[in-house]
């Protein structure tokens, strides 16, 4: 991998700055348009925002710096990279959620986790091996600050898609947002629920969107219905969701009400079948469910 550090700017005297600006303008006007600088990669914009978030908030875990290490150029580099990311001495985090809703992060090495859970990390490790694309996957070193300690991790990224995976960013959940969107309109009853999680640098980890519409005529008879279920997960997470109508009791052109159930669940895929929290639930898991019955308003 070719290593290209990312530098921070330092002040220069006004006269020097003006001279440099004039020289850059002249140089740019004479340059071949095809040689113009490449656009900023998506991951750099994400990380710049992540550093700003850390500076402007009181989050206990903050991204404080990053350095571009190069692009994966061979299968041997890819193998060594994955071995490094999931090595026994490399750190990952467990997100702890407290009764009052705030979150903190428990840094653990893969080795320590695998002492208790033999297969921890193996599922996502194998997926990452298959995900790396030669000459497209960028490698970035991230520097984190947590409760007075500094940790470094190796992130994988795409110039177009941004950060793809990192041992900390992928599992450091900052919040889960839930939005209900229910309503009615001239005989149509609408149900909607959106849930998504973001990490400490405000990148999405998973998202579900559930919707169900029920149409009733002026006599209150159920005439039509449809549902929709959308799911998104980043590398490192899995989720499921569904909206199911009760077709046995609620029949089109007969019933005066409609009933359906909904659910969604999520978990990180470091090996949740082997790793459970103190409460006995899979690591990083959660979700919600419910049922609704209604007629024409």
PDB file of N, CA, C and O in Angstrom, residues 88-120:
ATOM      1  N   UNK A  88      -5.458 -11.062  17.767  1.00  0.00           N
ATOM      2  CA  UNK A  88      -5.807 -11.134  19.193  1.00  0.00           C
ATOM      3  C   UNK A  88      -5.567  -9.817  19.917  1.00  0.00           C
ATOM      4  O   UNK A  88      -6.296  -9.467  20.841  1.00  0.00           O
ATOM      5  N   UNK A  89      -4.557  -9.057  19.508  1.00  0.00           N
ATOM      6  CA  UNK A  89      -4.233  -7.823  20.226  1.00  0.00           C
ATOM      7  C   UNK A  89      -5.005  -6.602  19.705  1.00  0.00           C
ATOM      8  O   UNK A  89      -4.896  -5.507  20.273  1.00  0.00           O
ATOM      9  N   UNK A  90      -5.789  -6.750  18.643  1.00  0.00           N
ATOM     10  CA  UNK A  90      -6.555  -5.626  18.105  1.00  0.00           C
ATOM     11  C   UNK A  90      -7.817  -5.387  18.933  1.00  0.00           C
ATOM     12  O   UNK A  90      -8.458  -6.334  19.389  1.00  0.00           O
ATOM     13  N   UNK A  91      -8.193  -4.113  19.074  1.00  0.00           N
ATOM     14  CA  UNK A  91      -9.328  -3.745  19.916  1.00  0.00           C
ATOM     15  C   UNK A  91     -10.638  -3.648  19.129  1.00  0.00           C
ATOM     16  O   UNK A  91     -10.658  -3.270  17.965  1.00  0.00           O
ATOM     17  N   UNK A  92     -11.718  -4.008  19.815  1.00  0.00           N
ATOM     18  CA  UNK A  92     -13.074  -3.728  19.372  1.00  0.00           C
ATOM     19  C   UNK A  92     -13.828  -3.219  20.604  1.00  0.00           C
ATOM     20  O   UNK A  92     -13.242  -3.126  21.685  1.00  0.00           O
ATOM     21  N   UNK A  93     -15.097  -2.834  20.449  1.00  0.00           N
ATOM     22  CA  UNK A  93     -15.836  -2.286  21.585  1.00  0.00           C
ATOM     23  C   UNK A  93     -17.171  -2.996  21.769  1.00  0.00           C
ATOM     24  O   UNK A  93     -17.780  -3.477  20.816  1.00  0.00           O
ATOM     25  N   UNK A  94     -17.583  -3.050  23.028  1.00  0.00           N
ATOM     26  CA  UNK A  94     -18.928  -3.471  23.385  1.00  0.00           C
ATOM     27  C   UNK A  94     -19.674  -2.215  23.832  1.00  0.00           C
ATOM     28  O   UNK A  94     -19.196  -1.483  24.700  1.00  0.00           O
ATOM     29  N   UNK A  95     -20.838  -1.949  23.238  1.00  0.00           N
ATOM     30  CA  UNK A  95     -21.630  -0.779  23.636  1.00  0.00           C
ATOM     31  C   UNK A  95     -22.508  -1.150  24.818  1.00  0.00           C
ATOM     32  O   UNK A  95     -23.347  -2.059  24.725  1.00  0.00           O
ATOM     33  N   UNK A  96     -22.320  -0.464  25.937  1.00  0.00           N
ATOM     34  CA  UNK A  96     -23.115  -0.690  27.142  1.00  0.00           C
ATOM     35  C   UNK A  96     -24.212   0.371  27.237  1.00  0.00           C
ATOM     36  O   UNK A  96     -23.927   1.571  27.170  1.00  0.00           O
ATOM     37  N   UNK A  97     -25.477  -0.079  27.377  1.00  0.00           N
ATOM     38  CA  UNK A  97     -26.604   0.832  27.509  1.00  0.00           C
ATOM     39  C   UNK A  97     -27.095   0.785  28.951  1.00  0.00           C
ATOM     40  O   UNK A  97     -27.421  -0.293  29.467  1.00  0.00           O
ATOM     41  N   UNK A  98     -27.171   1.943  29.598  1.00  0.00           N
ATOM     42  CA  UNK A  98     -27.553   2.010  31.007  1.00  0.00           C
ATOM     43  C   UNK A  98     -29.037   2.345  31.162  1.00  0.00           C
ATOM     44  O   UNK A  98     -29.707   2.733  30.207  1.00  0.00           O
ATOM     45  N   UNK A  99     -29.521   2.184  32.374  1.00  0.00           N
ATOM     46  CA  UNK A  99     -30.955   2.341  32.652  1.00  0.00           C
ATOM     47  C   UNK A  99     -31.471   3.727  32.280  1.00  0.00           C
ATOM     48  O   UNK A  99     -32.614   3.883  31.863  1.00  0.00           O
ATOM     49  N   UNK A 100     -30.621   4.753  32.418  1.00  0.00           N
ATOM     50  CA  UNK A 100     -31.055   6.108  32.101  1.00  0.00           C
ATOM     51  C   UNK A 100     -30.913   6.434  30.613  1.00  0.00           C
ATOM     52  O   UNK A 100     -31.175   7.553  30.181  1.00  0.00           O
ATOM     53  N   UNK A 101     -30.492   5.440  29.826  1.00  0.00           N
ATOM     54  CA  UNK A 101     -30.430   5.616  28.378  1.00  0.00           C
ATOM     55  C   UNK A 101     -29.074   5.991  27.827  1.00  0.00           C
ATOM     56  O   UNK A 101     -28.864   5.900  26.613  1.00  0.00           O
ATOM     57  N   UNK A 102     -28.138   6.437  28.674  1.00  0.00           N
ATOM     58  CA  UNK A 102     -26.846   6.833  28.124  1.00  0.00           C
ATOM     59  C   UNK A 102     -25.995   5.601  27.821  1.00  0.00           C
ATOM     60  O   UNK A 102     -26.234   4.517  28.353  1.00  0.00           O
ATOM     61  N   UNK A 103     -25.009   5.790  26.952  1.00  0.00           N
ATOM     62  CA  UNK A 103     -24.172   4.684  26.500  1.00  0.00           C
ATOM     63  C   UNK A 103     -22.712   4.936  26.840  1.00  0.00           C
ATOM     64  O   UNK A 103     -22.251   6.075  26.841  1.00  0.00           O
ATOM     65  N   UNK A 104     -22.003   3.846  27.120  1.00  0.00           N
ATOM     66  CA  UNK A 104     -20.561   3.909  27.252  1.00  0.00           C
ATOM     67  C   UNK A 104     -19.991   2.687  26.546  1.00  0.00           C
ATOM     68  O   UNK A 104     -20.728   1.816  26.088  1.00  0.00           O
ATOM     69  N   UNK A 105     -18.661   2.616  26.485  1.00  0.00           N
ATOM     70  CA  UNK A 105     -18.031   1.636  25.614  1.00  0.00           C
ATOM     71  C   UNK A 105     -16.941   0.879  26.361  1.00  0.00           C
ATOM     72  O   UNK A 105     -16.090   1.479  27.018  1.00  0.00           O
ATOM     73  N   UNK A 106     -16.999  -0.420  26.249  1.00  0.00           N
ATOM     74  CA  UNK A 106     -16.037  -1.308  26.884  1.00  0.00           C
ATOM     75  C   UNK A 106     -15.064  -1.796  25.817  1.00  0.00           C
ATOM     76  O   UNK A 106     -15.453  -2.562  24.924  1.00  0.00           O
ATOM     77  N   UNK A 107     -13.814  -1.322  25.882  1.00  0.00           N
ATOM     78  CA  UNK A 107     -12.808  -1.755  24.912  1.00  0.00           C
ATOM     79  C   UNK A 107     -12.290  -3.136  25.304  1.00  0.00           C
ATOM     80  O   UNK A 107     -11.862  -3.354  26.434  1.00  0.00           O
ATOM     81  N   UNK A 108     -12.331  -4.045  24.336  1.00  0.00           N
ATOM     82  CA  UNK A 108     -11.854  -5.406  24.539  1.00  0.00           C
ATOM     83  C   UNK A 108     -10.999  -5.810  23.348  1.00  0.00           C
ATOM     84  O   UNK A 108     -11.293  -5.437  22.211  1.00  0.00           O
ATOM     85  N   UNK A 109      -9.951  -6.582  23.589  1.00  0.00           N
ATOM     86  CA  UNK A 109      -9.205  -7.152  22.466  1.00  0.00           C
ATOM     87  C   UNK A 109      -9.943  -8.377  21.957  1.00  0.00           C
ATOM     88  O   UNK A 109     -10.692  -9.028  22.692  1.00  0.00           O
ATOM     89  N   UNK A 110      -9.725  -8.670  20.676  1.00  0.00           N
ATOM     90  CA  UNK A 110     -10.323  -9.892  20.131  1.00  0.00           C
ATOM     91  C   UNK A 110      -9.846 -11.117  20.916  1.00  0.00           C
ATOM     92  O   UNK A 110     -10.603 -12.061  21.134  1.00  0.00           O
ATOM     93  N   UNK A 111      -8.580 -11.082  21.341  1.00  0.00           N
ATOM     94  CA  UNK A 111      -8.055 -12.217  22.098  1.00  0.00           C
ATOM     95  C   UNK A 111      -8.814 -12.443  23.392  1.00  0.00           C
ATOM     96  O   UNK A 111      -9.138 -13.580  23.746  1.00  0.00           O
ATOM     97  N   UNK A 112      -9.097 -11.341  24.126  1.00  0.00           N
ATOM     98  CA  UNK A 112      -9.835 -11.461  25.384  1.00  0.00           C
ATOM     99  C   UNK A 112     -11.247 -11.985  25.142  1.00  0.00           C
ATOM    100  O   UNK A 112     -11.745 -12.833  25.892  1.00  0.00           O
ATOM    101  N   UNK A 113     -11.888 -11.492  24.097  1.00  0.00           N
ATOM    102  CA  UNK A 113     -13.240 -11.968  23.787  1.00  0.00           C
ATOM    103  C   UNK A 113     -13.229 -13.444  23.406  1.00  0.00           C
ATOM    104  O   UNK A 113     -14.097 -14.216  23.817  1.00  0.00           O
ATOM    105  N   UNK A 114     -12.218 -13.837  22.629  1.00  0.00           N
ATOM    106  CA  UNK A 114     -12.180 -15.234  22.183  1.00  0.00           C
ATOM    107  C   UNK A 114     -11.758 -16.186  23.291  1.00  0.00           C
ATOM    108  O   UNK A 114     -11.965 -17.402  23.184  1.00  0.00           O
ATOM    109  N   UNK A 115     -11.186 -15.662  24.370  1.00  0.00           N
ATOM    110  CA  UNK A 115     -10.936 -16.520  25.529  1.00  0.00           C
ATOM    111  C   UNK A 115     -12.249 -17.014  26.127  1.00  0.00           C
ATOM    112  O   UNK A 115     -12.334 -18.131  26.655  1.00  0.00           O
ATOM    113  N   UNK A 116     -13.282 -16.151  26.060  1.00  0.00           N
ATOM    114  CA  UNK A 116     -14.593 -16.518  26.595  1.00  0.00           C
ATOM    115  C   UNK A 116     -15.526 -17.067  25.524  1.00  0.00           C
ATOM    116  O   UNK A 116     -16.362 -17.924  25.815  1.00  0.00           O
ATOM    117  N   UNK A 117     -15.385 -16.547  24.284  1.00  0.00           N
ATOM    118  CA  UNK A 117     -16.274 -16.946  23.193  1.00  0.00           C
ATOM    119  C   UNK A 117     -15.397 -17.310  22.001  1.00  0.00           C
ATOM    120  O   UNK A 117     -14.967 -16.429  21.247  1.00  0.00           O
ATOM    121  N   UNK A 118     -15.170 -18.580  21.828  1.00  0.00           N
ATOM    122  CA  UNK A 118     -14.150 -19.079  20.903  1.00  0.00           C
ATOM    123  C   UNK A 118     -14.283 -18.518  19.497  1.00  0.00           C
ATOM    124  O   UNK A 118     -13.280 -18.229  18.844  1.00  0.00           O
ATOM    125  N   UNK A 119     -15.500 -18.357  19.016  1.00  0.00           N
ATOM    126  CA  UNK A 119     -15.702 -17.976  17.612  1.00  0.00           C
ATOM    127  C   UNK A 119     -16.018 -16.499  17.422  1.00  0.00           C
ATOM    128  O   UNK A 119     -16.429 -16.087  16.344  1.00  0.00           O
ATOM    129  N   UNK A 120     -15.841 -15.715  18.456  1.00  0.00           N
ATOM    130  CA  UNK A 120     -16.190 -14.294  18.363  1.00  0.00           C
ATOM    131  C   UNK A 120     -15.377 -13.604  17.260  1.00  0.00           C
ATOM    132  O   UNK A 120     -14.148 -13.694  17.226  1.00  0.00           O
TER     133      UNK A 120
END
